[in-house]
Amino acid sequence: MSGFYSALMIVGYALLMRTHRHIYSFLFNKNSISFSLTGTNRTLVENLLFSLLREQQQTLDGWQLNSKALLTQLLILCSRLTDKLSSAQEHPQAHNPKIFEIVAYINEQYRNRLTLASISETFYISPSYFCRSFKETTGFSFIEYLNNVRIREAQRLLRETKLKVIHITEQSGFDSVAHFGRVFKQVTSQTPLECRKLMRHSV
């Protein structure tokens, strides 16, 4: 984890200790469970941590109450993820090399135009089989996964470069600024410019 995200986690930890000592004690006195965050789950956690940081920075009326609400959401999400992890360990998903190959392809080619039809044609599988197998293997639909990969790259560019939104749109694989803005807002609950401002104030 980068220093940037580590700093966010420290903020969350400090708030947790200050406002939820009893919950912290309950969670962390149990046997520890670790898991990696990817896709939508990582975005949800990042959004909650960014919102916590914003509350700390702005200290508007009711910020402490809102911080507690955000921390409660974070704790519930972590609890659900650990439950899902335990369930997955008991009932592991079938290994599907073809889908893993497609995932690697998407991770490399997300800047290009990718469609259900083009993926199916490239990997010689039917669209219906692809959709079903992709969801079963990754937990995401094809479009959900592709959008999350693209938004992750857009967030990196917003944080690390001074590129205009129109250029970030192109480099992250979206065909229009309007579409990019809609998906970005849907995934992160922020506009690209709001995200850039918050990220830069946080480093």
mmCIF file of C-alpha atoms in Angstrom, residues 57-189:
data_model
loop_
_atom_site.group_PDB
_atom_site.id
_atom_site.type_symbol
_atom_site.label_atom_id
_atom_site.label_comp_id
_atom_site.label_asym_id
_atom_site.label_seq_id
_atom_site.Cartn_x
_atom_site.Cartn_y
_atom_site.Cartn_z
ATOM 1 C CA GLN A 57 -10.241 18.767 7.432
ATOM 2 C CA GLN A 58 -13.415 20.837 7.201
ATOM 3 C CA THR A 59 -14.787 20.290 10.746
ATOM 4 C CA LEU A 60 -18.240 21.534 9.772
ATOM 5 C CA ASP A 61 -21.185 21.350 12.162
ATOM 6 C CA GLY A 62 -21.945 17.716 12.948
ATOM 7 C CA TRP A 63 -18.618 16.418 11.633
ATOM 8 C CA GLN A 64 -18.076 14.134 14.616
ATOM 9 C CA LEU A 65 -21.497 12.537 14.247
ATOM 10 C CA ASN A 66 -20.989 12.081 10.516
ATOM 11 C CA SER A 67 -17.527 10.599 11.146
ATOM 12 C CA LYS A 68 -19.078 8.009 13.429
ATOM 13 C CA ALA A 69 -21.651 7.162 10.760
ATOM 14 C CA LEU A 70 -18.924 6.755 8.150
ATOM 15 C CA LEU A 71 -16.866 4.570 10.475
ATOM 16 C CA THR A 72 -19.903 2.421 11.150
ATOM 17 C CA GLN A 73 -20.313 1.922 7.389
ATOM 18 C CA LEU A 74 -16.638 0.996 7.144
ATOM 19 C CA LEU A 75 -16.894 -1.532 9.968
ATOM 20 C CA ILE A 76 -20.020 -3.113 8.481
ATOM 21 C CA LEU A 77 -18.319 -3.391 5.089
ATOM 22 C CA CYS A 78 -15.239 -5.031 6.646
ATOM 23 C CA SER A 79 -17.455 -7.429 8.586
ATOM 24 C CA ARG A 80 -19.302 -8.441 5.420
ATOM 25 C CA LEU A 81 -16.047 -8.918 3.537
ATOM 26 C CA THR A 82 -14.681 -11.229 6.224
ATOM 27 C CA ASP A 83 -17.927 -13.209 6.179
ATOM 28 C CA LYS A 84 -17.710 -13.496 2.400
ATOM 29 C CA LEU A 85 -14.064 -14.550 2.649
ATOM 30 C CA SER A 86 -14.914 -17.295 5.124
ATOM 31 C CA SER A 87 -17.712 -18.511 2.862
ATOM 32 C CA ALA A 88 -15.435 -18.491 -0.181
ATOM 33 C CA GLN A 89 -12.848 -20.554 1.676
ATOM 34 C CA GLU A 90 -15.499 -23.119 2.536
ATOM 35 C CA HIS A 91 -16.901 -23.158 -1.010
ATOM 36 C CA PRO A 92 -14.087 -22.209 -3.377
ATOM 37 C CA GLN A 93 -14.981 -21.118 -6.916
ATOM 38 C CA ALA A 94 -13.988 -23.239 -9.863
ATOM 39 C CA HIS A 95 -10.639 -22.429 -11.388
ATOM 40 C CA ASN A 96 -11.202 -21.006 -14.864
ATOM 41 C CA PRO A 97 -7.934 -20.290 -16.725
ATOM 42 C CA LYS A 98 -9.788 -18.751 -19.672
ATOM 43 C CA ILE A 99 -11.417 -16.105 -17.493
ATOM 44 C CA PHE A 100 -8.119 -15.316 -15.770
ATOM 45 C CA GLU A 101 -6.623 -14.872 -19.212
ATOM 46 C CA ILE A 102 -9.433 -12.468 -20.125
ATOM 47 C CA VAL A 103 -8.960 -10.524 -16.888
ATOM 48 C CA ALA A 104 -5.258 -10.076 -17.701
ATOM 49 C CA TYR A 105 -6.228 -8.946 -21.206
ATOM 50 C CA ILE A 106 -8.666 -6.344 -19.840
ATOM 51 C CA ASN A 107 -6.033 -5.066 -17.406
ATOM 52 C CA GLU A 108 -3.686 -4.504 -20.352
ATOM 53 C CA GLN A 109 -6.152 -3.288 -22.980
ATOM 54 C CA TYR A 110 -8.623 -1.166 -20.972
ATOM 55 C CA ARG A 111 -7.598 1.992 -22.857
ATOM 56 C CA ASN A 112 -8.937 0.480 -26.070
ATOM 57 C CA ARG A 113 -12.548 -0.114 -27.058
ATOM 58 C CA LEU A 114 -13.612 -3.366 -25.382
ATOM 59 C CA THR A 115 -17.054 -4.878 -25.814
ATOM 60 C CA LEU A 116 -18.738 -8.143 -24.939
ATOM 61 C CA ALA A 117 -18.704 -9.073 -28.610
ATOM 62 C CA SER A 118 -15.039 -8.220 -29.167
ATOM 63 C CA ILE A 119 -13.908 -10.153 -26.077
ATOM 64 C CA SER A 120 -15.984 -13.169 -27.058
ATOM 65 C CA GLU A 121 -14.571 -13.104 -30.576
ATOM 66 C CA THR A 122 -10.971 -12.654 -29.420
ATOM 67 C CA PHE A 123 -11.150 -15.596 -27.001
ATOM 68 C CA TYR A 124 -13.450 -17.831 -29.076
ATOM 69 C CA ILE A 125 -16.210 -18.163 -26.493
ATOM 70 C CA SER A 126 -19.922 -17.431 -26.664
ATOM 71 C CA PRO A 127 -21.126 -14.151 -25.098
ATOM 72 C CA SER A 128 -23.531 -15.973 -22.779
ATOM 73 C CA TYR A 129 -20.845 -18.357 -21.508
ATOM 74 C CA PHE A 130 -18.412 -15.464 -21.089
ATOM 75 C CA CYS A 131 -20.878 -13.393 -19.042
ATOM 76 C CA ARG A 132 -21.826 -16.292 -16.795
ATOM 77 C CA SER A 133 -18.277 -17.537 -16.242
ATOM 78 C CA PHE A 134 -16.827 -14.068 -15.713
ATOM 79 C CA LYS A 135 -19.390 -13.283 -13.017
ATOM 80 C CA GLU A 136 -18.919 -16.644 -11.308
ATOM 81 C CA THR A 137 -15.130 -16.335 -11.301
ATOM 82 C CA THR A 138 -14.594 -12.643 -10.490
ATOM 83 C CA GLY A 139 -17.790 -11.633 -8.703
ATOM 84 C CA PHE A 140 -18.259 -8.797 -11.219
ATOM 85 C CA SER A 141 -20.024 -8.438 -14.518
ATOM 86 C CA PHE A 142 -17.744 -7.664 -17.466
ATOM 87 C CA ILE A 143 -18.862 -4.010 -17.551
ATOM 88 C CA GLU A 144 -18.481 -3.573 -13.782
ATOM 89 C CA TYR A 145 -14.943 -4.906 -13.879
ATOM 90 C CA LEU A 146 -13.944 -2.875 -16.933
ATOM 91 C CA ASN A 147 -15.360 0.329 -15.443
ATOM 92 C CA ASN A 148 -13.528 -0.229 -12.164
ATOM 93 C CA VAL A 149 -10.209 -0.790 -13.932
ATOM 94 C CA ARG A 150 -10.709 2.384 -15.952
ATOM 95 C CA ILE A 151 -11.791 4.464 -12.970
ATOM 96 C CA ARG A 152 -8.785 3.221 -10.993
ATOM 97 C CA GLU A 153 -6.507 4.527 -13.743
ATOM 98 C CA ALA A 154 -8.441 7.795 -13.895
ATOM 99 C CA GLN A 155 -7.985 8.266 -10.141
ATOM 100 C CA ARG A 156 -4.255 7.690 -10.502
ATOM 101 C CA LEU A 157 -4.019 10.267 -13.277
ATOM 102 C CA LEU A 158 -6.073 12.775 -11.296
ATOM 103 C CA ARG A 159 -3.762 12.319 -8.325
ATOM 104 C CA GLU A 160 -0.385 12.156 -10.062
ATOM 105 C CA THR A 161 -0.729 14.400 -13.127
ATOM 106 C CA LYS A 162 -2.062 17.793 -14.161
ATOM 107 C CA LEU A 163 -3.821 16.425 -17.226
ATOM 108 C CA LYS A 164 -7.185 17.925 -18.109
ATOM 109 C CA VAL A 165 -10.254 15.766 -17.609
ATOM 110 C CA ILE A 166 -10.734 15.378 -21.362
ATOM 111 C CA HIS A 167 -7.270 13.816 -21.695
ATOM 112 C CA ILE A 168 -7.801 11.606 -18.638
ATOM 113 C CA THR A 169 -11.041 10.456 -20.236
ATOM 114 C CA GLU A 170 -9.148 9.295 -23.313
ATOM 115 C CA GLN A 171 -6.237 7.717 -21.438
ATOM 116 C CA SER A 172 -8.507 5.713 -19.147
ATOM 117 C CA GLY A 173 -10.483 4.252 -22.041
ATOM 118 C CA PHE A 174 -13.757 6.215 -22.076
ATOM 119 C CA ASP A 175 -15.204 7.433 -25.348
ATOM 120 C CA SER A 176 -16.677 10.701 -24.051
ATOM 121 C CA VAL A 177 -16.304 13.099 -21.133
ATOM 122 C CA ALA A 178 -20.020 12.784 -20.346
ATOM 123 C CA HIS A 179 -19.847 9.002 -20.110
ATOM 124 C CA PHE A 180 -16.657 9.211 -18.058
ATOM 125 C CA GLY A 181 -18.269 11.665 -15.650
ATOM 126 C CA ARG A 182 -21.349 9.486 -15.165
ATOM 127 C CA VAL A 183 -19.372 6.321 -14.495
ATOM 128 C CA PHE A 184 -16.873 8.118 -12.248
ATOM 129 C CA LYS A 185 -19.691 9.555 -10.143
ATOM 130 C CA GLN A 186 -21.439 6.185 -10.017
ATOM 131 C CA VAL A 187 -18.320 4.342 -8.846
ATOM 132 C CA THR A 188 -16.778 6.921 -6.493
ATOM 133 C CA SER A 189 -19.733 9.155 -5.477
#
